């Protein structure tokens, strides 16, 4: 049971690859699993070395935002952007689906709260909102160590 649990806590790829490579692999896997959805991934200025906590937070926020979009938004496109500059790392995941339900802030939406909490724990901020033109946008800004 422990061997099954450990990769879910921290994916093994994060130990051997840079963040950009891990994200490229994950997006390639989503493309295989969801051929009806267009995925874009834009990476800019990522340092070769990121702190373990920052790297895991970025990965998990992107994963949660994307999985939510795939499950709930009826989207046909998901855009993922990660860039680093001026001592901070910012990420943006935007789907082009239905948007947030009116009751999305009610208790019980642990995934959404978890994304924002991951950013706050690292001294950053996370925002989940309806995107202009439709869909959901998840943004996080994290200080670089």
Coordinates of C-alpha atoms in Angstrom, one line a residue:
X1 CA 0.0 0.0 0.0
X2 CA 2.9 2.4 0.8
X3 CA 4.5 1.8 -2.6
X4 CA 1.2 2.8 -4.2
X5 CA 0.7 5.9 -2.0
X6 CA 4.2 7.4 -2.3
X7 CA 4.0 8.4 -6.1
X8 CA 0.7 10.1 -5.4
X9 CA 2.3 12.2 -2.8
X10 CA 5.3 13.2 -4.9
X11 CA 5.5 12.0 -8.5
X12 CA 8.8 10.2 -9.1
X13 CA 9.4 12.2 -12.3
X14 CA 10.0 15.3 -10.1
X15 CA 13.0 13.7 -8.6
X16 CA 14.8 13.1 -11.9
X17 CA 13.6 15.8 -14.3
X18 CA 13.4 19.6 -14.4
X19 CA 9.9 21.2 -14.0
X20 CA 9.6 22.0 -17.7
X21 CA 10.3 18.4 -18.7
X22 CA 7.8 17.0 -16.1
X23 CA 5.1 19.4 -17.4
X24 CA 5.8 18.5 -21.0
X25 CA 5.5 14.8 -20.2
X26 CA 2.3 15.4 -18.2
X27 CA 0.7 17.4 -21.1
X28 CA 1.7 14.7 -23.6
X29 CA -0.1 12.2 -21.4
X30 CA -3.2 14.3 -21.2
X31 CA -3.1 14.7 -25.0
X32 CA -3.1 10.9 -25.4
X33 CA -5.9 10.4 -22.8
X34 CA -8.1 13.3 -24.1
X35 CA -7.5 13.6 -27.9
X36 CA -10.7 15.8 -28.2
X37 CA -9.1 18.5 -26.0
X38 CA -6.4 20.9 -27.4
X39 CA -3.6 21.5 -24.9
X40 CA -1.1 24.3 -25.1
X41 CA 1.9 24.6 -22.9
X42 CA 4.1 27.7 -22.8
X43 CA 7.2 27.7 -20.6
X44 CA 9.5 30.7 -20.2
X45 CA 12.5 31.5 -18.1
X46 CA 12.3 28.5 -15.8
X47 CA 15.4 28.0 -13.7
X48 CA 17.1 24.6 -13.9
X49 CA 16.8 24.2 -10.2
X50 CA 13.7 25.0 -8.2
X51 CA 13.1 24.3 -4.6
X52 CA 11.4 21.0 -3.9
X53 CA 8.4 22.7 -2.3
X54 CA 8.0 25.2 -5.2
X55 CA 8.3 22.5 -7.9
X56 CA 5.7 20.3 -6.2
X57 CA 3.3 23.1 -5.7
X58 CA 3.5 24.2 -9.3
X59 CA 3.0 20.7 -10.5
X60 CA 0.0 20.0 -8.2
X61 CA -1.7 23.3 -8.9
X62 CA -1.5 22.7 -12.7
X63 CA -2.6 19.1 -12.2
X64 CA -5.6 20.0 -10.1
X65 CA -6.7 22.9 -12.4
X66 CA -6.4 20.7 -15.5
X67 CA -8.2 17.7 -14.0
X68 CA -11.0 19.9 -12.8
X69 CA -11.3 21.4 -16.3
X70 CA -11.4 17.9 -17.8
X71 CA -14.0 16.6 -15.4
X72 CA -16.3 19.6 -15.0
X73 CA -16.0 22.2 -17.7
X74 CA -16.8 20.4 -21.0
X75 CA -13.8 22.3 -22.5
X76 CA -12.2 21.7 -25.8
X77 CA -9.0 23.6 -25.0
X78 CA -6.8 24.1 -22.0
X79 CA -3.9 26.6 -22.0
X80 CA -1.1 26.3 -19.5
X81 CA 1.6 29.0 -19.1
X82 CA 4.5 28.9 -16.6
X83 CA 7.1 31.6 -16.5
X84 CA 9.8 32.9 -14.2
X85 CA 11.1 36.5 -14.0
X86 CA 12.0 39.1 -11.4
X87 CA 12.3 36.6 -8.6
X88 CA 8.9 35.0 -9.0
X89 CA 7.3 32.2 -10.8
X90 CA 3.8 32.6 -12.2
X91 CA 1.5 30.0 -13.6
X92 CA -1.8 30.3 -15.4
X93 CA -4.2 27.5 -16.4
X94 CA -7.2 28.5 -18.4
X95 CA -9.9 26.3 -19.8
X96 CA -12.4 27.4 -22.4
X97 CA -15.4 25.6 -20.9
X98 CA -18.5 26.5 -18.9
X99 CA -17.0 28.4 -16.1
X100 CA -17.5 28.1 -12.4
X101 CA -20.8 27.1 -10.9
X102 CA -22.6 29.7 -8.8
X103 CA -22.0 27.7 -5.6
X104 CA -18.3 26.9 -6.2
X105 CA -17.2 28.8 -3.0
X106 CA -19.4 26.6 -0.8
X107 CA -17.5 24.3 1.6
X108 CA -16.4 21.0 0.2
X109 CA -14.5 22.2 -2.8
X110 CA -11.1 21.0 -1.4
X111 CA -9.3 21.0 -4.7
X112 CA -9.9 24.6 -5.4
X113 CA -9.0 25.7 -1.9
X114 CA -6.0 23.4 -2.0
X115 CA -4.5 25.1 -5.1
X116 CA -4.7 28.5 -3.4
X117 CA -3.4 27.2 -0.1
X118 CA -0.3 25.6 -1.8
X119 CA 0.6 29.1 -3.1
X120 CA 0.0 30.8 0.2
X121 CA 2.1 28.3 2.1
X122 CA 5.1 29.3 -0.1
X123 CA 4.5 33.1 0.4
X124 CA 2.6 33.5 -2.8
X125 CA -1.0 33.8 -3.9
X126 CA -3.5 31.8 -5.9
X127 CA -6.6 33.0 -7.7
X128 CA -9.4 31.0 -9.1
X129 CA -11.9 32.9 -11.2
X130 CA -14.2 32.9 -14.2
X131 CA -12.2 33.8 -17.3
X132 CA -13.2 36.7 -19.5
X133 CA -14.9 35.2 -22.5
X134 CA -15.9 31.9 -20.6
X135 CA -14.1 29.1 -18.8
X136 CA -12.1 29.1 -15.7
X137 CA -8.7 30.7 -15.0
X138 CA -6.4 29.5 -12.2
X139 CA -3.4 31.7 -11.5
X140 CA -0.6 31.4 -8.9
X141 CA 2.4 33.6 -8.2
X142 CA 5.2 32.1 -6.2
X143 CA 8.4 33.7 -5.0
X144 CA 11.5 31.9 -6.2
X145 CA 13.8 30.7 -3.5

